[in-house]
Short mmCIF file of C-alpha atoms in Angstrom, two decimals:
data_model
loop_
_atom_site.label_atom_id
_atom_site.label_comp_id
_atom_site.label_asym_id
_atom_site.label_seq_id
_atom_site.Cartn_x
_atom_site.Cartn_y
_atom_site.Cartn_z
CA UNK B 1 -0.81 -61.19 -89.28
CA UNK B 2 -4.21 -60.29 -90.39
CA UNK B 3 -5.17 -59.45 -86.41
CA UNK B 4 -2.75 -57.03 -84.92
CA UNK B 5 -2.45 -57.24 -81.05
CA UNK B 6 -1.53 -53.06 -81.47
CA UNK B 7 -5.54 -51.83 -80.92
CA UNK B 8 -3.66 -48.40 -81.68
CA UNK B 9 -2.40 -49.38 -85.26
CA UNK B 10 -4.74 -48.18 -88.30
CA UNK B 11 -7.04 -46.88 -85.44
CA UNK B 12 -7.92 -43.02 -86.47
CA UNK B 13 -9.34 -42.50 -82.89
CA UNK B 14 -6.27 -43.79 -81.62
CA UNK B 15 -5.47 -40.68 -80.50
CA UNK B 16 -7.92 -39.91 -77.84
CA UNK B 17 -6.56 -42.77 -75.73
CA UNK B 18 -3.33 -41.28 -75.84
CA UNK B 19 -2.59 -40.72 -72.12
CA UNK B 20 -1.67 -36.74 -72.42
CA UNK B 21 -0.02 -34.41 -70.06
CA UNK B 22 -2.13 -31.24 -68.72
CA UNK B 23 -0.78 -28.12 -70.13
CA UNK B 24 1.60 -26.64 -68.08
CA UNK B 25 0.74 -22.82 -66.83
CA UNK B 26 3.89 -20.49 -67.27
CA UNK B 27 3.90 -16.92 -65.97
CA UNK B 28 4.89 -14.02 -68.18
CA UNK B 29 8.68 -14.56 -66.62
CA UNK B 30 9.08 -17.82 -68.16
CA UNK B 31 8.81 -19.80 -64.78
CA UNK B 32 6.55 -22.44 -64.37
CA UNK B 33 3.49 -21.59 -62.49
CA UNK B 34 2.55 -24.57 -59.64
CA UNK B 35 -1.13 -23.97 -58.85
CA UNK B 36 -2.25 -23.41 -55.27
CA UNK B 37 -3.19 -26.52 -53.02
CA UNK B 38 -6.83 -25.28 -52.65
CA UNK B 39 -8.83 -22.11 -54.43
CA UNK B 40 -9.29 -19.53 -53.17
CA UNK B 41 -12.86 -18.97 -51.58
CA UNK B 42 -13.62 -15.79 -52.93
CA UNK B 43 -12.24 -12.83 -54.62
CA UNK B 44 -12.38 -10.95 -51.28
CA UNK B 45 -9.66 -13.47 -49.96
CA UNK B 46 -7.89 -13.37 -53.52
CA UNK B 47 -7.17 -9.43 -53.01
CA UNK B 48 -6.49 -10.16 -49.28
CA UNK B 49 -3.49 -12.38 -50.38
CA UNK B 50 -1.84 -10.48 -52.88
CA UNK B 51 -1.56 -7.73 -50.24
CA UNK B 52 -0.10 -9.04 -48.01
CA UNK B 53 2.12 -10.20 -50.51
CA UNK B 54 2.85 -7.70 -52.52
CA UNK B 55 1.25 -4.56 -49.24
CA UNK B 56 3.03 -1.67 -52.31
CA UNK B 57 0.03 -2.40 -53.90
CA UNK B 58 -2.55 -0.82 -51.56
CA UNK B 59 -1.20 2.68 -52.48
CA UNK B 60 -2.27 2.31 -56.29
CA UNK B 61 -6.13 1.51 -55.39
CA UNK B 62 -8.92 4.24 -55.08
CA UNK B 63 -11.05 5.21 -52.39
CA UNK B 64 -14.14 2.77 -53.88
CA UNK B 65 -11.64 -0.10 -54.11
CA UNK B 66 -10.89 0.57 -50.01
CA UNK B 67 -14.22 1.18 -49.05
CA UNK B 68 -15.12 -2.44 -51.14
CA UNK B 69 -12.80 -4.40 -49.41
CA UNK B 70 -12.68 -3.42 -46.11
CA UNK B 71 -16.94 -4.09 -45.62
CA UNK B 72 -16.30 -5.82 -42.60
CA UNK B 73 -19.31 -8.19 -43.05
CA UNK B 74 -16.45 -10.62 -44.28
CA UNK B 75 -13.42 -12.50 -42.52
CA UNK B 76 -11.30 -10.88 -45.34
CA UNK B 77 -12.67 -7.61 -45.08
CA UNK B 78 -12.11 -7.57 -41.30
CA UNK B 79 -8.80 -8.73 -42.21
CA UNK B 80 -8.16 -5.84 -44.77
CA UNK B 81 -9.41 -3.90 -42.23
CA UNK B 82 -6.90 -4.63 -39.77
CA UNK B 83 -4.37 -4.37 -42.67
CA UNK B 84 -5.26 -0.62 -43.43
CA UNK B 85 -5.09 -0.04 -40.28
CA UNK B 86 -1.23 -1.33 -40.17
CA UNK B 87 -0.59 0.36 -43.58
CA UNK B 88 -2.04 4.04 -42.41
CA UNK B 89 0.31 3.29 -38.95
CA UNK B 90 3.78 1.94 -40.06
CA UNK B 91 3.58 2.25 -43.89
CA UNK B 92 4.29 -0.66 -46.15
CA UNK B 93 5.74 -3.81 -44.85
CA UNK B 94 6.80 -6.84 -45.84
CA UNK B 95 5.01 -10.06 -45.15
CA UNK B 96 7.20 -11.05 -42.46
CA UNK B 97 6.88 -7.53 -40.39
CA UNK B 98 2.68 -8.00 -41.05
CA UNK B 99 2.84 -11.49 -39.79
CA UNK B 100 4.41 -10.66 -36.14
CA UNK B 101 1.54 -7.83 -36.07
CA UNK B 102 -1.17 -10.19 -36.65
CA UNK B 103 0.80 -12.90 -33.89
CA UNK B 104 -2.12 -13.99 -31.47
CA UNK B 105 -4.71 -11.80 -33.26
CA UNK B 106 -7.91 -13.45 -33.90
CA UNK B 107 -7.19 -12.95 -38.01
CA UNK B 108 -3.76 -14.92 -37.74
CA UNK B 109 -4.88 -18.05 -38.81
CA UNK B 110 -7.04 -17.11 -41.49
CA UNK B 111 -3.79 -14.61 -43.00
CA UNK B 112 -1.35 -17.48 -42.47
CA UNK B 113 -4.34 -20.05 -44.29
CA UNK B 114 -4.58 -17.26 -47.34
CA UNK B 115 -0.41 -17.06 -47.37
CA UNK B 116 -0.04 -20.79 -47.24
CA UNK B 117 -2.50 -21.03 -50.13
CA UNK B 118 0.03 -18.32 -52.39
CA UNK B 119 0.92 -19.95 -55.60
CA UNK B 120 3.88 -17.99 -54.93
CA UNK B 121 5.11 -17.02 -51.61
CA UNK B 122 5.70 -13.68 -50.52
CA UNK B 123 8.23 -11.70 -51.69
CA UNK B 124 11.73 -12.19 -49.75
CA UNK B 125 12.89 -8.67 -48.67
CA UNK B 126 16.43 -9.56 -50.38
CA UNK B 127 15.23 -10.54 -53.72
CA UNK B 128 13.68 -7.78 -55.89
CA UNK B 129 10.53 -8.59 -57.95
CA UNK B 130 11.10 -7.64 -61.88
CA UNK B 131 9.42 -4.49 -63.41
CA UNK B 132 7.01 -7.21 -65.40
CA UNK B 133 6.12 -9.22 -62.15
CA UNK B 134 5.36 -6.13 -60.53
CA UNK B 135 3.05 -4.93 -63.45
CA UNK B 136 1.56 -8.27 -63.74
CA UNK B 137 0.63 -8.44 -59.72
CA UNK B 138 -1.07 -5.38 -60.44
CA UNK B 139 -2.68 -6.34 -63.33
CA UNK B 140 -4.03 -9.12 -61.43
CA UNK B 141 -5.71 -6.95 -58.46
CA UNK B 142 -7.59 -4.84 -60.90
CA UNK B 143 -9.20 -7.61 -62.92
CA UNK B 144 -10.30 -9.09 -59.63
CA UNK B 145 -11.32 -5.63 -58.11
CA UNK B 146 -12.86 -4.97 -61.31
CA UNK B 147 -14.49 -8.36 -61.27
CA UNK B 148 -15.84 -7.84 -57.28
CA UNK B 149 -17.05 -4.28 -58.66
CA UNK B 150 -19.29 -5.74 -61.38
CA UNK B 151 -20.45 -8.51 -59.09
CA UNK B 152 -21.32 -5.80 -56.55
CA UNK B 153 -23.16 -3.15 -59.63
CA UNK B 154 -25.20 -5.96 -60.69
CA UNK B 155 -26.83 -6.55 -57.96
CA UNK B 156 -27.47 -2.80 -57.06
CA UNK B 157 -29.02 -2.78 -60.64
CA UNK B 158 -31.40 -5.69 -59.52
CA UNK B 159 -32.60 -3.93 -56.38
CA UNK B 160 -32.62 -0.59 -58.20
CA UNK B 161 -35.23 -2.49 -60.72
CA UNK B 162 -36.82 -3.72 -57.96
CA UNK B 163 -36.87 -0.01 -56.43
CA UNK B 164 -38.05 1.35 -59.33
CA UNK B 165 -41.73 -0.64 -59.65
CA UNK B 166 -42.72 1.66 -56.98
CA UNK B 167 -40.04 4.73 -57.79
CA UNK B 168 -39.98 5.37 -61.58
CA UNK B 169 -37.20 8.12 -61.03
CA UNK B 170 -34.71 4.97 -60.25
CA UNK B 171 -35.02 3.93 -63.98
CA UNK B 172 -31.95 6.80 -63.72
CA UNK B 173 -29.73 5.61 -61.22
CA UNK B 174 -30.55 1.98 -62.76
CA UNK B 175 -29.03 3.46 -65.91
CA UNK B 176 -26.28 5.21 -64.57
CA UNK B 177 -25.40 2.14 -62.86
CA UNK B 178 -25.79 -0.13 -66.00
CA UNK B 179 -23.48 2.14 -67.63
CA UNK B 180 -21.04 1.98 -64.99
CA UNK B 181 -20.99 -2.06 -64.83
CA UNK B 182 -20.77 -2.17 -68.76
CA UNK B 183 -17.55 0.58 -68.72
CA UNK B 184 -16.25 -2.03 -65.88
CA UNK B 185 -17.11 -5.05 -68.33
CA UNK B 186 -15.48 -3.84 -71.47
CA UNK B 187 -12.50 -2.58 -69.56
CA UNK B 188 -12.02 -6.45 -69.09
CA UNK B 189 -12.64 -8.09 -71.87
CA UNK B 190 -9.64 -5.63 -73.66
CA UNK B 191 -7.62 -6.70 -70.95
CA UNK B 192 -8.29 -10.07 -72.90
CA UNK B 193 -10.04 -11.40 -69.52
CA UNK B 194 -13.55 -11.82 -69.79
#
Protein backbone atom coordinates (compact mmCIF):
# COMPACT_ATOMS: atom_id res chain seq x y z
CA UNK A 1 0.00 0.00 0.00
CA UNK A 2 3.18 1.80 0.55
CA UNK A 3 3.40 2.47 -3.57
CA UNK A 4 0.27 4.06 -4.84
CA UNK A 5 -0.44 3.42 -8.61
CA UNK A 6 -2.34 7.27 -8.33
CA UNK A 7 1.13 9.39 -9.52
CA UNK A 8 -1.45 12.31 -8.71
CA UNK A 9 -1.97 11.40 -4.94
CA UNK A 10 0.34 13.42 -2.34
CA UNK A 11 1.87 14.96 -5.57
CA UNK A 12 1.85 18.99 -4.92
CA UNK A 13 2.64 19.50 -8.70
CA UNK A 14 -0.13 17.39 -9.43
CA UNK A 15 -1.83 20.09 -10.62
CA UNK A 16 0.00 21.17 -13.64
CA UNK A 17 -0.84 17.87 -15.35
CA UNK A 18 -4.30 18.54 -14.88
CA UNK A 19 -5.61 18.54 -18.48
CA UNK A 20 -7.48 22.19 -18.30
CA UNK A 21 -9.93 23.80 -20.54
CA UNK A 22 -8.89 27.24 -22.36
CA UNK A 23 -10.80 30.07 -20.97
CA UNK A 24 -13.71 30.72 -22.74
CA UNK A 25 -14.02 34.49 -24.34
CA UNK A 26 -17.57 36.02 -23.60
CA UNK A 27 -18.66 39.33 -25.10
CA UNK A 28 -20.07 42.10 -22.95
CA UNK A 29 -23.76 40.50 -23.92
CA UNK A 30 -23.12 37.41 -22.14
CA UNK A 31 -22.77 35.24 -25.39
CA UNK A 32 -19.99 33.21 -25.96
CA UNK A 33 -17.50 34.60 -28.30
CA UNK A 34 -16.19 31.67 -31.07
CA UNK A 35 -12.91 33.07 -32.41
CA UNK A 36 -12.42 33.54 -36.15
CA UNK A 37 -11.00 30.56 -38.31
CA UNK A 38 -7.87 32.60 -39.27
CA UNK A 39 -6.55 36.33 -38.00
CA UNK A 40 -6.91 38.80 -39.47
CA UNK A 41 -3.82 40.06 -41.59
CA UNK A 42 -3.74 43.44 -40.56
CA UNK A 43 -5.61 46.13 -38.88
CA UNK A 44 -6.37 47.65 -42.31
CA UNK A 45 -8.50 44.44 -43.07
CA UNK A 46 -9.78 44.44 -39.31
CA UNK A 47 -11.54 48.02 -39.96
CA UNK A 48 -12.46 46.79 -43.50
CA UNK A 49 -14.64 44.02 -41.84
CA UNK A 50 -16.40 45.69 -39.25
CA UNK A 51 -17.70 48.03 -41.99
CA UNK A 52 -19.03 46.19 -43.90
CA UNK A 53 -20.56 44.77 -41.04
CA UNK A 54 -21.65 47.20 -39.11
CA UNK A 55 -21.32 50.30 -42.78
CA UNK A 56 -23.39 52.95 -39.67
CA UNK A 57 -20.13 53.13 -38.47
CA UNK A 58 -18.34 55.06 -41.26
CA UNK A 59 -20.41 58.20 -40.37
CA UNK A 60 -18.82 58.46 -36.74
CA UNK A 61 -15.03 58.55 -38.13
CA UNK A 62 -13.09 61.83 -39.00
CA UNK A 63 -11.63 63.03 -42.03
CA UNK A 64 -7.85 61.57 -40.85
CA UNK A 65 -9.50 58.22 -40.08
CA UNK A 66 -10.89 58.28 -44.07
CA UNK A 67 -7.97 59.60 -45.54
CA UNK A 68 -5.93 56.52 -43.37
CA UNK A 69 -7.86 53.90 -44.62
CA UNK A 70 -8.64 54.50 -47.93
CA UNK A 71 -4.44 54.84 -48.98
CA UNK A 72 -4.98 52.73 -51.77
CA UNK A 73 -1.44 51.22 -51.60
CA UNK A 74 -3.40 48.29 -49.83
CA UNK A 75 -6.06 45.57 -51.02
CA UNK A 76 -8.15 46.89 -48.03
CA UNK A 77 -7.70 50.36 -48.69
CA UNK A 78 -8.71 49.89 -52.34
CA UNK A 79 -11.48 48.06 -50.89
CA UNK A 80 -12.52 50.93 -48.46
CA UNK A 81 -12.13 52.87 -51.27
CA UNK A 82 -14.65 51.31 -53.29
CA UNK A 83 -16.79 51.22 -50.08
CA UNK A 84 -16.80 55.13 -49.69
CA UNK A 85 -17.49 55.35 -52.81
CA UNK A 86 -20.88 53.15 -52.29
CA UNK A 87 -21.50 54.95 -48.94
CA UNK A 88 -21.20 58.75 -50.52
CA UNK A 89 -23.69 57.12 -53.56
CA UNK A 90 -26.53 55.08 -51.89
CA UNK A 91 -25.94 55.79 -48.15
CA UNK A 92 -25.61 53.03 -45.63
CA UNK A 93 -26.36 49.51 -46.51
CA UNK A 94 -26.48 46.42 -45.19
CA UNK A 95 -24.03 43.68 -45.94
CA UNK A 96 -26.21 41.94 -48.22
CA UNK A 97 -27.05 45.21 -50.53
CA UNK A 98 -22.82 45.85 -50.44
CA UNK A 99 -22.24 42.32 -51.45
CA UNK A 100 -24.41 42.39 -54.88
CA UNK A 101 -22.38 45.81 -55.54
CA UNK A 102 -19.11 44.25 -55.21
CA UNK A 103 -20.65 40.89 -57.48
CA UNK A 104 -17.88 40.32 -60.23
CA UNK A 105 -15.72 43.23 -58.96
CA UNK A 106 -12.16 42.48 -58.69
CA UNK A 107 -12.47 43.18 -54.55
CA UNK A 108 -15.29 40.42 -54.21
CA UNK A 109 -13.28 37.77 -53.11
CA UNK A 110 -11.12 39.46 -50.84
CA UNK A 111 -14.70 41.23 -49.04
CA UNK A 112 -16.37 37.82 -49.03
CA UNK A 113 -12.62 36.24 -47.50
CA UNK A 114 -12.73 39.29 -44.70
CA UNK A 115 -16.77 38.46 -44.08
CA UNK A 116 -16.20 34.76 -43.93
CA UNK A 117 -13.42 35.40 -41.41
CA UNK A 118 -16.26 37.62 -38.98
CA UNK A 119 -16.30 36.14 -35.58
CA UNK A 120 -19.72 37.24 -35.94
CA UNK A 121 -21.55 37.56 -39.11
CA UNK A 122 -23.11 40.54 -40.31
CA UNK A 123 -25.89 41.94 -38.91
CA UNK A 124 -29.36 40.43 -40.30
CA UNK A 125 -31.51 43.44 -41.41
CA UNK A 126 -34.46 41.89 -39.16
CA UNK A 127 -32.66 41.55 -35.97
CA UNK A 128 -31.61 44.80 -34.22
CA UNK A 129 -28.12 44.98 -32.59
CA UNK A 130 -28.43 46.14 -28.68
CA UNK A 131 -27.43 49.74 -27.61
CA UNK A 132 -24.19 47.89 -25.82
CA UNK A 133 -23.22 45.85 -29.03
CA UNK A 134 -23.47 48.87 -30.94
CA UNK A 135 -21.20 50.86 -28.46
CA UNK A 136 -18.89 48.04 -28.18
CA UNK A 137 -18.44 47.71 -32.27
CA UNK A 138 -17.51 51.15 -31.99
CA UNK A 139 -15.36 50.89 -29.31
CA UNK A 140 -13.59 48.36 -31.20
CA UNK A 141 -12.90 50.57 -34.51
CA UNK A 142 -11.34 53.30 -32.51
CA UNK A 143 -8.83 51.22 -30.56
CA UNK A 144 -7.81 49.75 -33.88
CA UNK A 145 -7.90 53.19 -35.74
CA UNK A 146 -6.19 54.51 -32.85
CA UNK A 147 -3.78 51.62 -32.90
CA UNK A 148 -3.10 52.08 -37.08
CA UNK A 149 -2.68 55.94 -36.10
CA UNK A 150 0.18 55.34 -33.65
CA UNK A 151 1.71 52.73 -35.91
CA UNK A 152 1.54 55.31 -38.70
CA UNK A 153 3.01 58.62 -36.09
CA UNK A 154 5.82 56.50 -35.16
CA UNK A 155 7.20 56.06 -38.06
CA UNK A 156 6.74 59.76 -39.27
CA UNK A 157 8.67 60.50 -35.96
CA UNK A 158 11.55 58.16 -37.22
CA UNK A 159 11.86 59.85 -40.60
CA UNK A 160 11.26 63.26 -39.02
CA UNK A 161 14.55 62.29 -36.78
CA UNK A 162 16.05 61.23 -39.66
CA UNK A 163 14.97 64.68 -41.42
CA UNK A 164 16.11 66.56 -38.80
CA UNK A 165 20.19 65.57 -38.89
CA UNK A 166 20.22 67.77 -41.81
CA UNK A 167 16.98 70.16 -40.82
CA UNK A 168 17.21 71.12 -37.11
CA UNK A 169 13.79 73.05 -37.42
CA UNK A 170 12.10 69.33 -37.64
CA UNK A 171 13.12 68.76 -33.94
CA UNK A 172 9.41 70.75 -33.93
CA UNK A 173 7.28 68.82 -36.00
CA UNK A 174 9.18 65.67 -34.38
CA UNK A 175 7.73 67.03 -31.14
CA UNK A 176 4.48 67.92 -32.18
CA UNK A 177 4.22 64.58 -33.55
CA UNK A 178 5.55 62.78 -30.36
CA UNK A 179 2.96 64.57 -28.56
CA UNK A 180 0.33 63.56 -30.81
CA UNK A 181 1.29 59.64 -30.71
CA UNK A 182 1.59 59.85 -26.79
CA UNK A 183 -2.20 61.71 -26.54
CA UNK A 184 -3.13 58.60 -29.00
CA UNK A 185 -1.23 56.14 -26.51
CA UNK A 186 -2.72 57.21 -23.25
CA UNK A 187 -6.13 57.52 -24.80
CA UNK A 188 -5.67 53.62 -24.95
CA UNK A 189 -4.32 52.46 -22.19
CA UNK A 190 -7.59 54.27 -20.14
CA UNK A 191 -9.59 52.48 -22.46
CA UNK A 192 -7.85 49.58 -20.43
CA UNK A 193 -6.26 48.40 -23.94
CA UNK A 194 -2.75 48.88 -24.14
Amino acid sequence: ERYNNDSTQGNKYAVYKQKIPPKQAYSSNGKLRTPAKTAPAGRAEHAARILLSDPALWDFLSHDDHAMLCEPATPAGQLLVWFEAQMNEHGVQPWGALREGLREHELESMALRLMAETESKPADPSKTQTKDQAIETQQELRALLDRMHIDRLKTLEAQTIEAAKADPTQLQRYKEIHARRKQLTESLASMGDK
